[in-house]
Every structure is written in structure tokens, then in C-alpha cells.
Amino acid sequence: MTAVIISGKEIADKKRQEIAEEVKSLKENGIVPGLAVVLVGDNHASRTYVKNKEKACKELGMYSVLIELPEETSEGELLDKIHELNNDKQIHGILVQLPIPKHIDETKVIESISPDKDVDGFHPINIGRMMTGQNAFLPCTPFGIMVMLEEAGISVAGKDVVVVGRSNIVGKPVGQLLLNQHATVTYCHSKTKDLKFHTRQADILVAAVGIANFITADHIKEGAVVIDVGINRNEAGKLCGDVAFDEVSEVAGYITPVPKGVGPMTITMLMYNTLKSARESAERS
Ligand code: GUN
């Protein structure tokens, strides 16, 4: 079998067009969705991610501000900045790019962002709302995965899903969203006794481990859907996922590539969340 490739790039392009149209119609009513991105310190990868977020805002007609703070910024200074953004009417979404310097408490920072502007979906209030199936900002990568499955016509209800990885940003929430859609979900991680025993039963496998080519063909059930969240570099410095693409695509039914798979969906859902926030803010006032 040669797997069908689920193109995140194509799905993201389609969703971005829809978002741009909605932004246009909100603007006709005098509302411009606005995103504030806060970058503390000088992490090279973070700078690239943040630039891409700004670029996406511009392309979709949204307002964006980038707040760059030096590495030595104190926790108090960062919390003051967030407080200011919480009260800024032009700003509908606030994103503090992670990781932040070690002397600042990440939990405190996440909890200081207004849940109504938490477009990352990291605030415990949004996580609680997501768990209980209420209206919430959904974390962007898991949300993007759900949209990819939907757009590829893959139903989730009743499926055996295995999530490899249990981070707060991807693994845990993607399992929860799949459970909300009535999948039977198993989480595997570094302490799992027999990983292949679990992954070989998966109708849908989500790989979010952060190790290049970790998932090989012998982890996969024939015809399974394989979602690769990894963004790694192999020994040759080439971008690759957590899944050994060439061999796994011989066994799987569907597979997401790296690059142009889950990656483009993450920023797209951030744009979607910012638009949603602007819409809901207008409804409240
Ligand atoms: N760092 C890596 N991914 C993310 C993300 O999705 N949001 C934030 N705020 N920081 C990140």
C-alpha cells in the first residue's frame, strides 16, 4: 500500500482564504482582529516562528504587534506588559512565545493572560473548557490536526487512536480533542513498556515525540492514518518528522508529510483563534 498524503499546506491555504474573507467582513464593521506576540530573549528558532506569525497576520489583513523584550526582562516587567495588553482594545490575541528565560515562571505568565485573549489555548481555564467540551480557544497544533482529519474525510468516532507523546502543548490536548470526538484514546510515552504493542493496534497514530524518524514501519497497522507532529533535523541537517516517511508510507493508508504537513496548520489555527476572539469580543460589547 502507498499512503495518501494529507497536505497540510493545501488545507492551510484553503482555511487561510476563508479566514481572510471573514477578516474583510469584520473590517467592514470597523473591527480589525489584532494579535500581540511577545518574544523574550534571543532564541533563534523562536524568532523565526514569531516572524512567520507576523507575516501570516499581514497576509490575512490582521493587525499585529511584536513586542521584543531583552533576555534580562524581569518576571514583573513581563507580567506588567501582559496586563497592558489584556486591557488594550486593539488586541484580541496575546501570545508569549515559549520557551521564556528560566528566571521567569512560565505558569505564572500563562495564567496572567486573559482567557478571552489566550489564542494559544494554554490557560488552564481554556484547557478546562476544552476538556468539558465547552466553547474554548483550542491549542493550535492539536486543533490543526483535527481540521486536517476532517478535511481528509477521516472519521474519528469509534477509532482506536494512539498518541505517542504527552506534552501539554500537543500530546495531551490532541488526545482530549480526539476523545471529545468519540475516539478510544491511548497515550504512550517514554515509560511505556511495549510501544509497538500499542501503536500496531492504532487506526490513527499521532506521533509527537520530537525524535527524528522514531516511528518506523513495524510500529504501524496496515492502512492506519499516521499524523506526524515532529519537526526535527536528521544527521544530514535535513528537516524531518518523528515518522520514517518513506517506509511508513508503504504500510499506512494516510500520512502527513514533514514539511508541509501539520506545521502550516498551526499558524493557520492561531489566525483562526485571533479572528474568533475579535468576533466574540465584538459580541460582548
Ligand atoms: N513555542 C513553540 N510552539 C509554541 C506555540 O504554539 N505557542 C507559543 N506561545 N510558544 C510556542
mmCIF file of C-alpha atoms and ligand atoms in Angstrom:
data_model
loop_
_atom_site.group_PDB
_atom_site.id
_atom_site.type_symbol
_atom_site.label_atom_id
_atom_site.label_comp_id
_atom_site.label_asym_id
_atom_site.label_seq_id
_atom_site.Cartn_x
_atom_site.Cartn_y
_atom_site.Cartn_z
ATOM 1 C CA MET A 1 0.000 0.000 0.000
ATOM 2 C CA THR A 2 1.163 3.541 -0.688
ATOM 3 C CA ALA A 3 -0.413 6.021 1.666
ATOM 4 C CA VAL A 4 -2.489 9.001 0.605
ATOM 5 C CA ILE A 5 -0.605 12.158 1.582
ATOM 6 C CA ILE A 6 -2.638 14.640 3.630
ATOM 7 C CA SER A 7 -1.283 18.030 2.561
ATOM 8 C CA GLY A 8 -1.352 20.423 5.488
ATOM 9 C CA LYS A 9 -0.161 23.127 3.132
ATOM 10 C CA GLU A 10 -3.204 22.769 0.844
ATOM 11 C CA ILE A 11 -5.661 22.609 3.752
ATOM 12 C CA ALA A 12 -3.971 25.576 5.447
ATOM 13 C CA ASP A 13 -4.182 27.628 2.228
ATOM 14 C CA LYS A 14 -7.897 26.894 1.932
ATOM 15 C CA LYS A 15 -8.563 27.786 5.594
ATOM 16 C CA ARG A 16 -6.495 30.976 5.316
ATOM 17 C CA GLN A 17 -8.604 32.121 2.383
ATOM 18 C CA GLU A 18 -11.743 31.584 4.434
ATOM 19 C CA ILE A 19 -10.213 33.480 7.374
ATOM 20 C CA ALA A 20 -9.129 36.379 5.109
ATOM 21 C CA GLU A 21 -12.710 36.688 3.834
ATOM 22 C CA GLU A 22 -14.086 36.812 7.389
ATOM 23 C CA VAL A 23 -11.465 39.368 8.398
ATOM 24 C CA LYS A 24 -12.581 41.504 5.455
ATOM 25 C CA SER A 25 -16.211 41.401 6.519
ATOM 26 C CA LEU A 26 -15.330 42.199 10.181
ATOM 27 C CA LYS A 27 -13.295 45.167 8.930
ATOM 28 C CA GLU A 28 -16.371 46.451 7.116
ATOM 29 C CA ASN A 29 -17.919 46.663 10.579
ATOM 30 C CA GLY A 30 -14.917 48.590 11.919
ATOM 31 C CA ILE A 31 -13.213 45.667 13.689
ATOM 32 C CA VAL A 32 -9.637 44.680 12.860
ATOM 33 C CA PRO A 33 -8.522 41.444 14.557
ATOM 34 C CA GLY A 34 -5.254 42.153 16.394
ATOM 35 C CA LEU A 35 -2.556 39.802 17.672
ATOM 36 C CA ALA A 36 0.268 40.719 20.056
ATOM 37 C CA VAL A 37 3.274 38.414 20.044
ATOM 38 C CA VAL A 38 5.725 38.760 22.901
ATOM 39 C CA LEU A 39 9.250 37.457 22.440
ATOM 40 C CA VAL A 40 11.591 37.466 25.430
ATOM 41 C CA GLY A 41 15.307 36.910 24.764
ATOM 42 C CA ASP A 42 17.017 35.888 21.592
ATOM 43 C CA ASN A 43 16.164 32.271 20.809
ATOM 44 C CA HIS A 44 16.901 31.841 17.087
ATOM 45 C CA ALA A 45 14.136 29.314 16.356
ATOM 46 C CA SER A 46 11.587 31.401 18.312
ATOM 47 C CA ARG A 47 12.478 34.471 16.266
ATOM 48 C CA THR A 48 11.734 32.572 13.038
ATOM 49 C CA TYR A 49 8.388 31.288 14.389
ATOM 50 C CA VAL A 50 7.404 34.762 15.546
ATOM 51 C CA LYS A 51 8.260 36.348 12.178
ATOM 52 C CA ASN A 52 6.097 33.736 10.446
ATOM 53 C CA LYS A 53 3.185 34.589 12.760
ATOM 54 C CA GLU A 54 3.533 38.304 11.965
ATOM 55 C CA LYS A 55 3.714 37.559 8.236
ATOM 56 C CA ALA A 56 0.540 35.442 8.399
ATOM 57 C CA CYS A 57 -1.304 38.272 10.180
ATOM 58 C CA LYS A 58 -0.321 40.730 7.461
ATOM 59 C CA GLU A 59 -1.334 38.343 4.668
ATOM 60 C CA LEU A 60 -4.779 37.852 6.206
ATOM 61 C CA GLY A 61 -5.361 41.566 6.815
ATOM 62 C CA MET A 62 -4.992 41.400 10.598
ATOM 63 C CA TYR A 63 -3.220 43.858 12.870
ATOM 64 C CA SER A 64 -0.133 42.552 14.639
ATOM 65 C CA VAL A 65 2.427 43.879 17.079
ATOM 66 C CA LEU A 66 5.673 42.228 18.001
ATOM 67 C CA ILE A 67 6.966 43.087 21.449
ATOM 68 C CA GLU A 68 10.611 42.173 21.789
ATOM 69 C CA LEU A 69 11.974 42.173 25.312
ATOM 70 C CA PRO A 70 15.577 41.554 26.340
ATOM 71 C CA GLU A 71 16.720 38.304 27.980
ATOM 72 C CA GLU A 72 17.181 40.152 31.323
ATOM 73 C CA THR A 73 13.498 41.217 31.485
ATOM 74 C CA SER A 74 12.170 40.519 34.981
ATOM 75 C CA GLU A 75 9.057 38.453 35.639
ATOM 76 C CA GLY A 76 7.338 41.590 36.962
ATOM 77 C CA GLU A 77 8.103 43.554 33.803
ATOM 78 C CA LEU A 78 6.713 40.789 31.604
ATOM 79 C CA LEU A 79 3.558 40.476 33.742
ATOM 80 C CA ASP A 80 3.078 44.282 33.527
ATOM 81 C CA LYS A 81 3.339 44.106 29.730
ATOM 82 C CA ILE A 82 0.741 41.322 29.588
ATOM 83 C CA HIS A 83 -1.549 43.313 31.883
ATOM 84 C CA GLU A 84 -1.288 46.261 29.497
ATOM 85 C CA LEU A 85 -2.135 44.023 26.503
ATOM 86 C CA ASN A 86 -5.065 42.470 28.409
ATOM 87 C CA ASN A 87 -6.535 45.999 28.577
ATOM 88 C CA ASP A 88 -5.695 47.031 25.013
ATOM 89 C CA LYS A 89 -8.880 47.145 22.914
ATOM 90 C CA GLN A 90 -6.945 46.772 19.643
ATOM 91 C CA ILE A 91 -5.526 43.439 20.792
ATOM 92 C CA HIS A 92 -7.697 40.315 20.612
ATOM 93 C CA GLY A 93 -4.981 37.701 20.946
ATOM 94 C CA ILE A 94 -1.870 37.568 23.143
ATOM 95 C CA LEU A 95 0.859 35.033 22.568
ATOM 96 C CA VAL A 96 4.017 34.794 24.648
ATOM 97 C CA GLN A 97 6.442 32.739 22.592
ATOM 98 C CA LEU A 98 7.811 29.768 24.561
ATOM 99 C CA PRO A 99 10.343 28.948 25.832
ATOM 100 C CA ILE A 100 10.907 32.007 28.009
ATOM 101 C CA PRO A 101 14.084 32.600 30.053
ATOM 102 C CA LYS A 102 14.407 30.283 33.049
ATOM 103 C CA HIS A 103 14.229 33.039 35.689
ATOM 104 C CA ILE A 104 10.581 33.706 34.699
ATOM 105 C CA ASP A 105 7.803 31.378 35.914
ATOM 106 C CA GLU A 106 6.074 30.068 32.771
ATOM 107 C CA THR A 107 2.911 29.025 34.621
ATOM 108 C CA LYS A 108 2.504 32.499 36.118
ATOM 109 C CA VAL A 109 2.919 34.072 32.679
ATOM 110 C CA ILE A 110 0.367 31.775 31.004
ATOM 111 C CA GLU A 111 -2.132 32.369 33.825
ATOM 112 C CA SER A 112 -1.691 36.151 33.584
ATOM 113 C CA ILE A 113 -3.042 36.233 30.013
ATOM 114 C CA SER A 114 -6.774 36.949 29.917
ATOM 115 C CA PRO A 115 -8.542 33.674 28.999
ATOM 116 C CA ASP A 116 -10.533 35.768 26.495
ATOM 117 C CA LYS A 117 -7.286 36.647 24.649
ATOM 118 C CA ASP A 118 -5.489 33.319 25.132
ATOM 119 C CA VAL A 119 -5.281 32.397 21.429
ATOM 120 C CA ASP A 120 -2.658 29.720 22.221
ATOM 121 C CA GLY A 121 -5.259 27.876 24.323
ATOM 122 C CA PHE A 122 -2.684 27.345 27.096
ATOM 123 C CA HIS A 123 -4.558 28.970 30.017
ATOM 124 C CA PRO A 124 -5.984 26.394 32.495
ATOM 125 C CA ILE A 125 -9.435 27.930 32.006
ATOM 126 C CA ASN A 126 -9.330 27.179 28.282
ATOM 127 C CA ILE A 127 -7.883 23.722 28.933
ATOM 128 C CA GLY A 128 -10.731 23.035 31.391
ATOM 129 C CA ARG A 129 -13.300 24.304 28.914
ATOM 130 C CA MET A 130 -11.804 22.111 26.190
ATOM 131 C CA MET A 131 -11.898 19.053 28.493
ATOM 132 C CA THR A 132 -15.540 19.617 29.309
ATOM 133 C CA GLY A 133 -16.481 20.303 25.688
ATOM 134 C CA GLN A 134 -17.332 23.995 26.223
ATOM 135 C CA ASN A 135 -16.552 26.898 23.910
ATOM 136 C CA ALA A 136 -12.779 27.421 24.269
ATOM 137 C CA PHE A 137 -9.673 28.534 22.469
ATOM 138 C CA LEU A 138 -8.182 25.233 21.327
ATOM 139 C CA PRO A 139 -4.385 24.872 21.252
ATOM 140 C CA CYS A 140 -3.283 25.496 17.679
ATOM 141 C CA THR A 141 -1.384 22.326 16.728
ATOM 142 C CA PRO A 142 -3.993 19.865 18.115
ATOM 143 C CA PHE A 143 -6.763 21.994 16.590
ATOM 144 C CA GLY A 144 -4.916 21.927 13.241
ATOM 145 C CA ILE A 145 -4.687 18.132 13.393
ATOM 146 C CA MET A 146 -8.450 17.858 13.956
ATOM 147 C CA VAL A 147 -9.095 20.116 10.951
ATOM 148 C CA MET A 148 -6.731 18.038 8.793
ATOM 149 C CA LEU A 149 -8.572 14.830 9.710
ATOM 150 C CA GLU A 150 -11.906 16.452 8.961
ATOM 151 C CA GLU A 151 -10.752 17.872 5.625
ATOM 152 C CA ALA A 152 -9.285 14.488 4.630
ATOM 153 C CA GLY A 153 -12.705 12.911 5.330
ATOM 154 C CA ILE A 154 -11.378 10.694 8.132
ATOM 155 C CA SER A 155 -13.966 9.987 10.800
ATOM 156 C CA VAL A 156 -12.739 9.658 14.360
ATOM 157 C CA ALA A 157 -15.719 8.233 16.279
ATOM 158 C CA GLY A 158 -15.069 4.693 17.499
ATOM 159 C CA LYS A 159 -11.493 4.611 16.162
ATOM 160 C CA ASP A 160 -8.569 3.313 18.211
ATOM 161 C CA VAL A 161 -6.175 6.246 18.481
ATOM 162 C CA VAL A 162 -2.668 6.113 19.894
ATOM 163 C CA VAL A 163 -0.903 9.350 20.783
ATOM 164 C CA VAL A 164 2.849 8.987 21.250
ATOM 165 C CA GLY A 165 3.967 11.914 23.419
ATOM 166 C CA ARG A 166 2.293 13.671 26.330
ATOM 167 C CA SER A 167 3.317 17.325 26.203
ATOM 168 C CA ASN A 168 0.896 19.968 27.447
ATOM 169 C CA ILE A 169 1.043 21.724 24.058
ATOM 170 C CA VAL A 170 0.409 18.772 21.720
ATOM 171 C CA GLY A 171 0.140 15.214 23.088
ATOM 172 C CA LYS A 172 -2.300 15.688 25.967
ATOM 173 C CA PRO A 173 -4.684 18.099 24.201
ATOM 174 C CA VAL A 174 -4.796 16.228 20.877
ATOM 175 C CA GLY A 175 -5.820 13.076 22.761
ATOM 176 C CA GLN A 176 -8.521 15.048 24.544
ATOM 177 C CA LEU A 177 -9.893 16.515 21.286
ATOM 178 C CA LEU A 178 -9.980 13.047 19.731
ATOM 179 C CA LEU A 179 -11.753 11.708 22.823
ATOM 180 C CA ASN A 180 -14.270 14.569 22.556
ATOM 181 C CA GLN A 181 -14.972 13.230 19.036
ATOM 182 C CA HIS A 182 -15.598 9.742 20.498
ATOM 183 C CA ALA A 183 -12.289 8.021 19.710
ATOM 184 C CA THR A 184 -10.808 5.434 22.089
ATOM 185 C CA VAL A 185 -7.542 7.065 23.065
ATOM 186 C CA THR A 186 -4.303 5.540 24.399
ATOM 187 C CA TYR A 187 -1.365 7.723 25.415
ATOM 188 C CA CYS A 188 2.136 6.302 25.029
ATOM 189 C CA HIS A 189 5.334 7.945 26.253
ATOM 190 C CA SER A 190 8.947 7.309 27.227
ATOM 191 C CA LYS A 191 7.913 4.977 30.109
ATOM 192 C CA THR A 192 5.522 2.877 28.005
ATOM 193 C CA LYS A 193 6.563 -0.788 28.374
ATOM 194 C CA ASP A 194 5.842 -2.066 24.880
ATOM 195 C CA LEU A 195 5.282 0.807 22.470
ATOM 196 C CA LYS A 196 4.825 -1.325 19.354
ATOM 197 C CA PHE A 197 2.149 -3.435 21.057
ATOM 198 C CA HIS A 198 0.049 -0.280 21.325
ATOM 199 C CA THR A 199 0.941 1.501 18.074
ATOM 200 C CA ARG A 200 0.253 -1.619 15.965
ATOM 201 C CA GLN A 201 -3.371 -1.502 17.098
ATOM 202 C CA ALA A 202 -3.859 2.130 16.164
ATOM 203 C CA ASP A 203 -6.338 3.101 13.464
ATOM 204 C CA ILE A 204 -4.967 6.634 13.901
ATOM 205 C CA LEU A 205 -1.441 7.233 15.214
ATOM 206 C CA VAL A 206 -0.281 10.680 16.303
ATOM 207 C CA ALA A 207 3.496 10.974 16.690
ATOM 208 C CA ALA A 208 4.576 13.902 18.863
ATOM 209 C CA VAL A 209 7.855 12.780 20.412
ATOM 210 C CA GLY A 210 10.456 15.112 18.916
ATOM 211 C CA ILE A 211 12.857 12.371 17.779
ATOM 212 C CA ALA A 212 13.759 12.126 14.084
ATOM 213 C CA ASN A 213 12.368 9.028 12.324
ATOM 214 C CA PHE A 214 11.377 7.418 15.648
ATOM 215 C CA ILE A 215 8.249 5.721 14.262
ATOM 216 C CA THR A 216 9.120 3.038 11.726
ATOM 217 C CA ALA A 217 7.027 0.745 9.501
ATOM 218 C CA ASP A 218 6.936 -2.006 12.147
ATOM 219 C CA HIS A 219 5.015 0.331 14.508
ATOM 220 C CA ILE A 220 2.143 0.677 12.035
ATOM 221 C CA LYS A 221 -1.025 -1.301 11.345
ATOM 222 C CA GLU A 222 -1.752 -1.759 7.626
ATOM 223 C CA GLY A 223 -3.915 1.120 6.380
ATOM 224 C CA ALA A 224 -3.585 3.287 9.510
ATOM 225 C CA VAL A 225 -3.744 7.087 9.491
ATOM 226 C CA VAL A 226 -0.362 8.498 10.582
ATOM 227 C CA ILE A 227 -0.106 12.103 11.773
ATOM 228 C CA ASP A 228 3.455 13.369 12.179
ATOM 229 C CA VAL A 229 3.849 16.362 14.504
ATOM 230 C CA GLY A 230 7.653 16.246 14.676
ATOM 231 C CA ILE A 231 9.904 18.958 13.303
ATOM 232 C CA ASN A 232 13.449 17.623 13.609
ATOM 233 C CA ARG A 233 16.738 17.704 11.748
ATOM 234 C CA ASN A 234 18.341 14.408 10.759
ATOM 235 C CA GLU A 235 22.121 13.752 10.831
ATOM 236 C CA ALA A 236 22.449 15.472 7.438
ATOM 237 C CA GLY A 237 20.650 18.565 8.774
ATOM 238 C CA LYS A 238 17.545 17.897 6.675
ATOM 239 C CA LEU A 239 14.107 18.729 8.109
ATOM 240 C CA CYS A 240 12.244 15.555 9.043
ATOM 241 C CA GLY A 241 9.420 14.378 11.250
ATOM 242 C CA ASP A 242 9.075 11.771 14.000
ATOM 243 C CA VAL A 243 7.948 9.267 11.367
ATOM 244 C CA ALA A 244 10.257 7.491 8.904
ATOM 245 C CA PHE A 245 8.179 8.742 5.988
ATOM 246 C CA ASP A 246 9.371 6.514 3.123
ATOM 247 C CA GLU A 247 8.942 3.175 4.864
ATOM 248 C CA VAL A 248 5.795 4.112 6.833
ATOM 249 C CA SER A 249 4.020 5.370 3.718
ATOM 250 C CA GLU A 250 4.333 1.827 2.310
ATOM 251 C CA VAL A 251 2.182 0.487 5.167
ATOM 252 C CA ALA A 252 -0.105 3.370 6.188
ATOM 253 C CA GLY A 253 -3.351 4.363 4.484
ATOM 254 C CA TYR A 254 -2.874 8.105 5.069
ATOM 255 C CA ILE A 255 0.171 10.070 6.176
ATOM 256 C CA THR A 256 1.103 13.699 6.800
ATOM 257 C CA PRO A 257 4.459 14.841 5.374
ATOM 258 C CA VAL A 258 7.172 16.971 7.000
ATOM 259 C CA PRO A 259 7.474 19.743 5.907
ATOM 260 C CA LYS A 260 4.057 20.903 4.580
ATOM 261 C CA GLY A 261 2.069 18.701 6.929
ATOM 262 C CA VAL A 262 0.948 19.675 10.431
ATOM 263 C CA GLY A 263 3.324 22.700 10.530
ATOM 264 C CA PRO A 264 1.346 25.065 8.266
ATOM 265 C CA MET A 265 -1.840 24.229 10.180
ATOM 266 C CA THR A 266 -0.501 25.552 13.498
ATOM 267 C CA ILE A 267 -0.188 29.194 12.419
ATOM 268 C CA THR A 268 -3.444 28.937 10.478
ATOM 269 C CA MET A 269 -5.325 27.943 13.639
ATOM 270 C CA LEU A 270 -3.629 30.793 15.516
ATOM 271 C CA MET A 271 -5.077 33.147 12.907
ATOM 272 C CA TYR A 272 -8.449 31.425 13.285
ATOM 273 C CA ASN A 273 -8.333 31.846 17.083
ATOM 274 C CA THR A 274 -7.457 35.545 16.742
ATOM 275 C CA LEU A 275 -10.396 36.043 14.392
ATOM 276 C CA LYS A 276 -12.683 34.118 16.792
ATOM 277 C CA SER A 277 -11.506 36.319 19.666
ATOM 278 C CA ALA A 278 -12.213 39.520 17.710
ATOM 279 C CA ARG A 279 -15.678 38.229 16.789
ATOM 280 C CA GLU A 280 -16.502 37.226 20.370
ATOM 281 C CA SER A 281 -15.164 40.498 21.753
ATOM 282 C CA ALA A 282 -17.481 42.399 19.389
ATOM 283 C CA GLU A 283 -20.413 40.231 20.532
ATOM 284 C CA ARG A 284 -19.664 41.009 24.208
ATOM 285 C CA SER A 285 -19.577 44.786 23.711
HETATM 286 N N1 GUN B 1 6.707 27.610 21.195
HETATM 287 C C1 GUN B 1 6.617 26.534 20.354
HETATM 288 N N2 GUN B 1 5.341 26.369 19.943
HETATM 289 C C2 GUN B 1 4.609 27.357 20.528
HETATM 290 C C3 GUN B 1 3.235 27.719 20.470
HETATM 291 O O1 GUN B 1 2.408 27.087 19.810
HETATM 292 N N3 GUN B 1 2.885 28.813 21.211
HETATM 293 C C4 GUN B 1 3.769 29.509 21.968
HETATM 294 N N4 GUN B 1 3.326 30.539 22.664
HETATM 295 N N5 GUN B 1 5.054 29.180 22.038
HETATM 296 C C5 GUN B 1 5.468 28.125 21.324
#
